[in-house]
Tab-separated table of C-alpha atoms and ligand atoms in Angstrom:
chain	number	residue	atom	x	y	z
A	1	MET	CA	92.708	135.755	115.004
A	2	GLU	CA	95.690	133.942	116.487
A	3	LEU	CA	95.381	130.203	117.034
A	4	TRP	CA	97.541	128.412	119.567
A	5	VAL	CA	97.798	124.650	120.018
A	6	THR	CA	98.818	123.297	123.409
A	7	GLU	CA	100.120	119.898	124.459
A	8	TYR	CA	99.513	119.412	128.176
A	9	GLN	CA	102.798	117.728	128.956
A	10	THR	CA	101.755	117.146	132.556
A	11	PRO	CA	98.535	118.192	134.317
A	12	ALA	CA	100.510	121.291	135.409
A	13	ILE	CA	102.347	122.456	132.282
A	14	GLY	CA	101.465	123.164	128.677
A	15	PHE	CA	103.642	123.622	125.586
A	16	SER	CA	101.990	125.998	123.110
A	17	CYS	CA	102.707	126.712	119.476
A	18	LYS	CA	101.215	129.413	117.302
A	19	SER	CA	99.410	127.594	114.531
A	20	THR	CA	99.023	129.029	111.044
A	21	GLU	CA	96.888	126.268	109.501
A	22	THR	CA	94.969	123.127	110.439
A	23	LEU	CA	95.735	120.471	107.841
A	24	ARG	CA	94.018	117.383	109.236
A	25	VAL	CA	91.992	116.415	112.274
A	26	GLU	CA	90.592	112.905	112.576
A	27	GLN	CA	89.778	110.117	114.940
A	28	THR	CA	91.450	106.978	113.605
A	29	PRO	CA	90.453	103.514	114.899
A	30	PHE	CA	93.345	103.826	117.379
A	31	GLN	CA	93.860	107.465	118.326
A	32	HIS	CA	93.176	111.121	117.659
A	33	LEU	CA	95.414	112.413	114.866
A	34	SER	CA	96.091	115.987	113.863
A	35	VAL	CA	98.457	117.788	111.541
A	36	ILE	CA	98.906	121.523	111.867
A	37	ASN	CA	101.296	124.106	110.518
A	38	THR	CA	103.194	126.115	113.121
A	39	GLU	CA	105.203	129.306	112.795
A	40	GLN	CA	108.127	127.991	114.840
A	41	PHE	CA	108.503	124.339	113.851
A	42	GLY	CA	106.784	123.988	110.469
A	43	LYS	CA	104.315	121.133	110.083
A	44	MET	CA	103.583	119.215	113.255
A	45	LEU	CA	102.013	115.780	113.767
A	46	LEU	CA	100.133	115.149	116.993
A	47	LEU	CA	98.617	111.893	118.270
A	48	ASP	CA	96.156	112.078	121.160
A	49	GLY	CA	97.234	115.694	121.592
A	50	MET	CA	100.932	114.801	122.012
A	51	VAL	CA	103.574	116.180	119.650
A	52	MET	CA	105.053	113.301	117.681
A	53	THR	CA	107.200	115.127	115.213
A	54	THR	CA	107.767	118.464	113.532
A	55	GLU	CA	109.502	119.381	110.300
A	56	LYS	CA	112.075	121.534	112.059
A	57	ASP	CA	113.292	119.317	114.883
A	58	GLU	CA	112.434	115.774	113.761
A	59	PHE	CA	116.060	115.091	112.866
A	60	VAL	CA	117.187	114.996	116.499
A	61	TYR	CA	114.870	112.184	117.555
A	62	HIS	CA	115.140	110.202	114.337
A	63	GLU	CA	118.935	110.275	114.148
A	64	MET	CA	119.345	109.489	117.833
A	65	ILE	CA	116.884	106.622	118.032
A	66	SER	CA	118.433	104.991	114.940
A	67	LEU	CA	122.134	105.677	114.647
A	68	VAL	CA	123.344	104.865	118.155
A	69	ALA	CA	122.293	101.224	117.738
A	70	CYS	CA	123.174	100.982	114.033
A	71	ASN	CA	126.695	102.281	114.724
A	72	SER	CA	127.346	100.090	117.754
A	73	HIS	CA	126.196	96.798	116.217
A	74	PRO	CA	128.863	95.293	113.882
A	75	GLN	CA	126.293	93.958	111.384
A	76	PRO	CA	122.989	95.793	111.707
A	77	GLU	CA	121.590	94.121	108.605
A	78	ASN	CA	117.954	93.502	109.542
A	79	VAL	CA	116.236	96.193	111.545
A	80	LEU	CA	112.655	96.090	112.827
A	81	ILE	CA	110.834	99.307	113.762
A	82	ILE	CA	107.694	99.039	115.858
A	83	GLY	CA	105.492	102.128	115.505
A	84	GLY	CA	107.244	105.044	113.823
A	85	GLY	CA	104.512	105.310	111.185
A	86	ASP	CA	105.698	108.763	110.090
A	87	GLY	CA	108.764	107.096	108.500
A	88	GLY	CA	111.449	109.283	110.098
A	89	THR	CA	113.146	106.434	111.946
A	90	LEU	CA	112.905	104.197	108.879
A	91	ARG	CA	114.583	106.919	106.804
A	92	GLU	CA	117.574	107.041	109.169
A	93	VAL	CA	117.788	103.228	109.400
A	94	VAL	CA	117.786	102.508	105.664
A	95	ARG	CA	120.344	105.172	104.846
A	96	HIS	CA	122.900	103.414	107.081
A	97	PRO	CA	125.326	101.636	104.742
A	98	ALA	CA	125.440	98.403	106.832
A	99	VAL	CA	121.629	98.000	106.933
A	100	LYS	CA	120.131	95.664	104.328
A	101	ASN	CA	116.458	95.699	105.353
A	102	GLY	CA	114.308	98.019	107.415
A	103	THR	CA	110.879	96.650	108.340
A	104	LEU	CA	108.335	99.043	109.783
A	105	VAL	CA	105.355	97.585	111.651
A	106	GLU	CA	102.797	100.322	112.348
A	107	ILE	CA	99.358	99.588	113.757
A	108	ASP	CA	97.671	102.735	112.427
A	109	GLU	CA	97.562	103.112	108.652
A	110	ARG	CA	96.330	106.713	109.056
A	111	VAL	CA	99.675	107.776	110.536
A	112	VAL	CA	101.477	106.463	107.447
A	113	GLN	CA	98.939	108.270	105.268
A	114	ALA	CA	99.349	111.565	107.135
A	115	SER	CA	103.069	111.320	106.580
A	116	ARG	CA	102.587	110.615	102.877
A	117	ASP	CA	100.239	113.578	102.604
A	118	PHE	CA	102.131	116.168	104.657
A	119	PHE	CA	105.713	115.092	105.489
A	120	PRO	CA	107.477	114.181	102.231
A	121	SER	CA	110.893	114.358	103.874
A	122	LEU	CA	109.868	111.547	106.243
A	123	ALA	CA	107.653	109.557	103.883
A	124	CYS	CA	110.474	109.268	101.329
A	125	ALA	CA	111.658	106.303	103.436
A	126	PHE	CA	108.626	104.211	102.402
A	127	GLU	CA	109.859	104.114	98.798
A	128	ASP	CA	113.404	103.011	99.624
A	129	THR	CA	114.329	99.637	98.148
A	130	LYS	CA	115.547	98.485	101.595
A	131	SER	CA	112.152	99.286	103.209
A	132	GLN	CA	109.169	97.132	103.961
A	133	VAL	CA	106.055	98.690	105.512
A	134	LEU	CA	103.495	96.492	107.285
A	135	ILE	CA	100.240	97.744	108.754
A	136	GLU	CA	100.008	95.337	111.686
A	137	ASP	CA	100.033	95.182	115.443
A	138	GLY	CA	103.701	95.230	116.504
A	139	ILE	CA	102.919	93.372	119.738
A	140	LYS	CA	101.473	90.500	117.762
A	141	TYR	CA	104.272	90.671	115.186
A	142	VAL	CA	107.029	90.134	117.750
A	143	LYS	CA	105.121	87.187	119.232
A	144	GLU	CA	104.962	85.510	115.831
A	145	HIS	CA	108.600	85.875	114.756
A	146	LYS	CA	111.746	84.495	116.348
A	147	ASN	CA	115.481	85.038	116.152
A	148	CYS	CA	115.505	87.141	112.984
A	149	TYR	CA	116.467	90.778	113.699
A	150	ASP	CA	119.761	92.435	114.592
A	151	ILE	CA	118.092	95.554	115.972
A	152	VAL	CA	114.564	96.327	117.134
A	153	ILE	CA	113.592	99.999	117.557
A	154	VAL	CA	110.421	100.861	119.421
A	155	ASP	CA	109.327	104.263	118.119
A	156	SER	CA	106.190	104.531	120.216
A	157	THR	CA	104.047	107.245	121.723
A	158	ASP	CA	104.135	107.745	125.494
A	159	PRO	CA	102.657	104.885	127.544
A	160	VAL	CA	99.028	105.982	127.157
A	161	GLY	CA	96.496	104.586	124.670
A	162	PRO	CA	97.713	101.956	122.186
A	163	ALA	CA	101.353	102.171	123.402
A	164	VAL	CA	100.855	101.044	127.023
A	165	GLU	CA	101.815	97.458	126.288
A	166	LEU	CA	104.956	98.557	124.439
A	167	PHE	CA	106.408	99.409	127.876
A	168	SER	CA	105.566	96.039	129.469
A	169	LYS	CA	107.895	93.238	130.555
A	170	SER	CA	106.090	90.672	128.431
A	171	PHE	CA	106.622	92.814	125.341
A	172	TYR	CA	110.350	93.195	126.106
A	173	GLU	CA	110.527	89.402	126.548
A	174	ASN	CA	109.028	88.873	123.114
A	175	VAL	CA	111.449	91.408	121.627
A	176	PHE	CA	114.324	89.484	123.221
A	177	GLU	CA	113.102	86.412	121.337
A	178	VAL	CA	112.652	88.166	118.004
A	179	LEU	CA	116.282	89.373	118.178
A	180	LYS	CA	119.240	87.259	117.104
A	181	ASP	CA	121.771	86.118	119.747
A	182	ASP	CA	123.735	89.367	119.506
A	183	GLY	CA	120.755	91.692	118.969
A	184	MET	CA	119.900	95.076	120.437
A	185	LEU	CA	116.654	96.791	121.455
A	186	VAL	CA	116.236	100.584	121.487
A	187	VAL	CA	113.186	102.344	122.931
A	188	GLN	CA	112.244	105.935	123.462
A	189	SER	CA	111.977	106.143	127.238
A	190	ASP	CA	110.440	109.582	127.908
A	191	SER	CA	111.517	112.666	129.853
A	192	PRO	CA	113.619	112.307	133.018
A	193	TYR	CA	112.277	115.652	134.308
A	194	TYR	CA	108.548	115.129	133.847
A	195	HIS	CA	108.152	111.330	133.739
A	196	PRO	CA	110.913	109.726	135.803
A	197	ASN	CA	108.531	106.842	136.514
A	198	VAL	CA	108.329	106.034	132.779
A	199	VAL	CA	112.114	106.216	132.448
A	200	GLN	CA	112.386	103.783	135.362
A	201	MET	CA	109.692	101.486	134.013
A	202	ALA	CA	111.418	101.174	130.609
A	203	TYR	CA	114.916	100.873	132.096
A	204	ASN	CA	113.975	98.274	134.719
A	205	GLY	CA	111.805	96.291	132.308
A	206	ILE	CA	114.697	96.054	129.852
A	207	ALA	CA	117.420	95.521	132.493
A	208	GLY	CA	115.412	92.594	133.868
A	209	ILE	CA	115.784	90.773	130.544
A	210	PHE	CA	118.854	92.010	128.656
A	211	PRO	CA	122.415	91.381	129.925
A	212	LEU	CA	123.461	94.978	129.172
A	213	THR	CA	121.183	98.016	129.547
A	214	LYS	CA	122.202	101.631	129.005
A	215	LEU	CA	120.377	104.931	128.803
A	216	TYR	CA	121.335	107.923	126.696
A	217	LEU	CA	119.936	111.433	126.185
A	218	ALA	CA	119.157	113.979	123.502
A	219	ASN	CA	117.818	117.505	123.466
A	220	ILE	CA	114.495	117.677	121.614
A	221	PRO	CA	112.861	121.124	121.701
A	222	THR	CA	109.247	120.007	121.080
A	223	TYR	CA	109.157	117.065	123.541
A	224	PRO	CA	108.255	117.460	127.207
A	225	SER	CA	111.044	119.350	129.078
A	226	GLY	CA	113.289	119.183	125.999
A	227	LEU	CA	115.442	116.491	127.607
A	228	TRP	CA	114.591	113.083	126.185
A	229	SER	CA	115.845	109.611	127.054
A	230	PHE	CA	116.394	106.431	125.053
A	231	THR	CA	117.139	103.024	126.535
A	232	ILE	CA	119.108	100.254	124.866
A	233	GLY	CA	119.041	96.621	125.885
A	234	SER	CA	121.843	94.603	124.313
A	235	LYS	CA	122.562	90.883	124.258
A	236	LYS	CA	126.251	91.241	123.462
A	237	TYR	CA	127.673	94.535	122.222
A	238	ASP	CA	128.301	97.633	124.307
A	239	PRO	CA	126.139	100.362	122.784
A	240	GLU	CA	128.665	103.016	123.805
A	241	LYS	CA	131.358	101.488	121.564
A	242	LEU	CA	131.375	102.418	117.897
A	243	MET	CA	131.661	99.637	115.341
A	244	HIS	CA	130.833	102.030	112.496
A	245	GLU	CA	131.424	105.759	112.426
A	246	TYR	CA	128.583	106.652	110.078
A	247	ASP	CA	127.374	110.210	110.636
A	248	ASP	CA	127.145	111.485	107.057
A	249	GLY	CA	124.653	114.284	106.605
A	250	CYS	CA	123.577	114.207	110.267
A	251	ARG	CA	122.431	117.399	111.923
A	252	TYR	CA	122.522	116.237	115.574
A	253	TYR	CA	124.278	112.869	115.829
A	254	THR	CA	128.059	112.771	115.516
A	255	ARG	CA	130.485	109.994	116.404
A	256	ASN	CA	131.674	112.071	119.377
A	257	LEU	CA	128.180	112.883	120.518
A	258	HIS	CA	127.437	109.130	120.466
A	259	ARG	CA	129.819	108.667	123.383
A	260	ALA	CA	128.792	111.894	125.098
A	261	ALA	CA	125.100	110.980	125.068
A	262	PHE	CA	125.715	108.175	127.578
A	263	ASN	CA	127.287	110.586	130.107
A	264	LEU	CA	124.310	111.258	132.309
A	265	PRO	CA	123.444	114.149	134.583
A	266	ALA	CA	123.446	113.022	138.228
A	267	LEU	CA	119.676	113.280	138.488
A	268	VAL	CA	119.224	110.859	135.594
A	269	SER	CA	121.724	108.333	136.961
A	270	LYS	CA	119.809	108.498	140.214
A	271	ILE	CA	116.493	107.778	138.530
A	272	ILE	CA	117.767	104.560	136.946
A	273	ALA	CA	119.816	103.517	140.008
A	274	ASN	CA	116.862	103.957	142.380
A	275	GLY	CA	114.608	101.739	140.432
A	276	GLU	CA	116.938	98.742	140.439
B	1	LIG	N1	107.636	109.041	119.073
B	1	LIG	C1	107.910	109.580	120.399
B	1	LIG	C2	106.988	110.619	120.837
B	1	LIG	C3	107.022	110.960	122.266
B	1	LIG	C4	106.665	112.381	122.472
B	1	LIG	N2	105.877	112.574	123.626
B	1	LIG	C5	105.110	113.675	123.866
B	1	LIG	N3	105.085	114.650	123.019
B	1	LIG	N4	104.450	113.727	124.965
B	1	LIG	C6	107.331	109.937	118.058
B	1	LIG	C7	107.302	109.375	116.710
B	1	LIG	C8	108.354	109.948	115.855
B	1	LIG	N5	108.700	109.117	114.783
């Protein structure tokens, strides 16, 4: 019998993958977690029915959420990742030569465990000497620390369930405080096609606090609509300008693509202009 797993990306569209194996299904204290094997994308991690990452296309998201900021900050020594319990973002951060410490703050220990059990190419980051993994609430963590990070990356789920607050103004304010005077924030800001309201919410929330706010795009086959946005809030440096040209071993990110990613289709420029 064929088994298909569907993420309902909106109430009107589903994204289905043929599944060859169910590896884990559990309700954690925070969310529903599943790991399946798929014919097209290899192993896939889902949280609350939403695709978080797959073996075959994880590199796009993880390179793009990490390297744009790391390459545009002159000294990205201390990097904080909120969420990102699978370790993919941490892996990209700690392999950057200018980074000295990568701290991951994940609320759900079961996500870290699922990665350790099924995604060795992501979980390898946990063992890196530059890495520190904390099982804590990231919202609380940023309230309790001040002025100590060069970059903060919010590798969250969509704004449903435990991640709702990670898209709020008060959270962005606390991130502003946890960053040093020349720090940068990067968030995943959803799909311009299917969730323009989320793109706007993230962009406006960040633009209301940070002196410089820019949005960039990447093509991610397993995420809703395939076109995904990231938003950077910066206190000082222009995220479009490269201070480092590190793209060794990358499969999506290149130094030229870094600049290209900020060139937006008209419909995306309109989404962020309208909200202002
Ligand atoms: N973080 C972003 C997931 C967003 C995908 N949304 C969806 N499928 N509806 C994923 C964690 C990767 N480290």
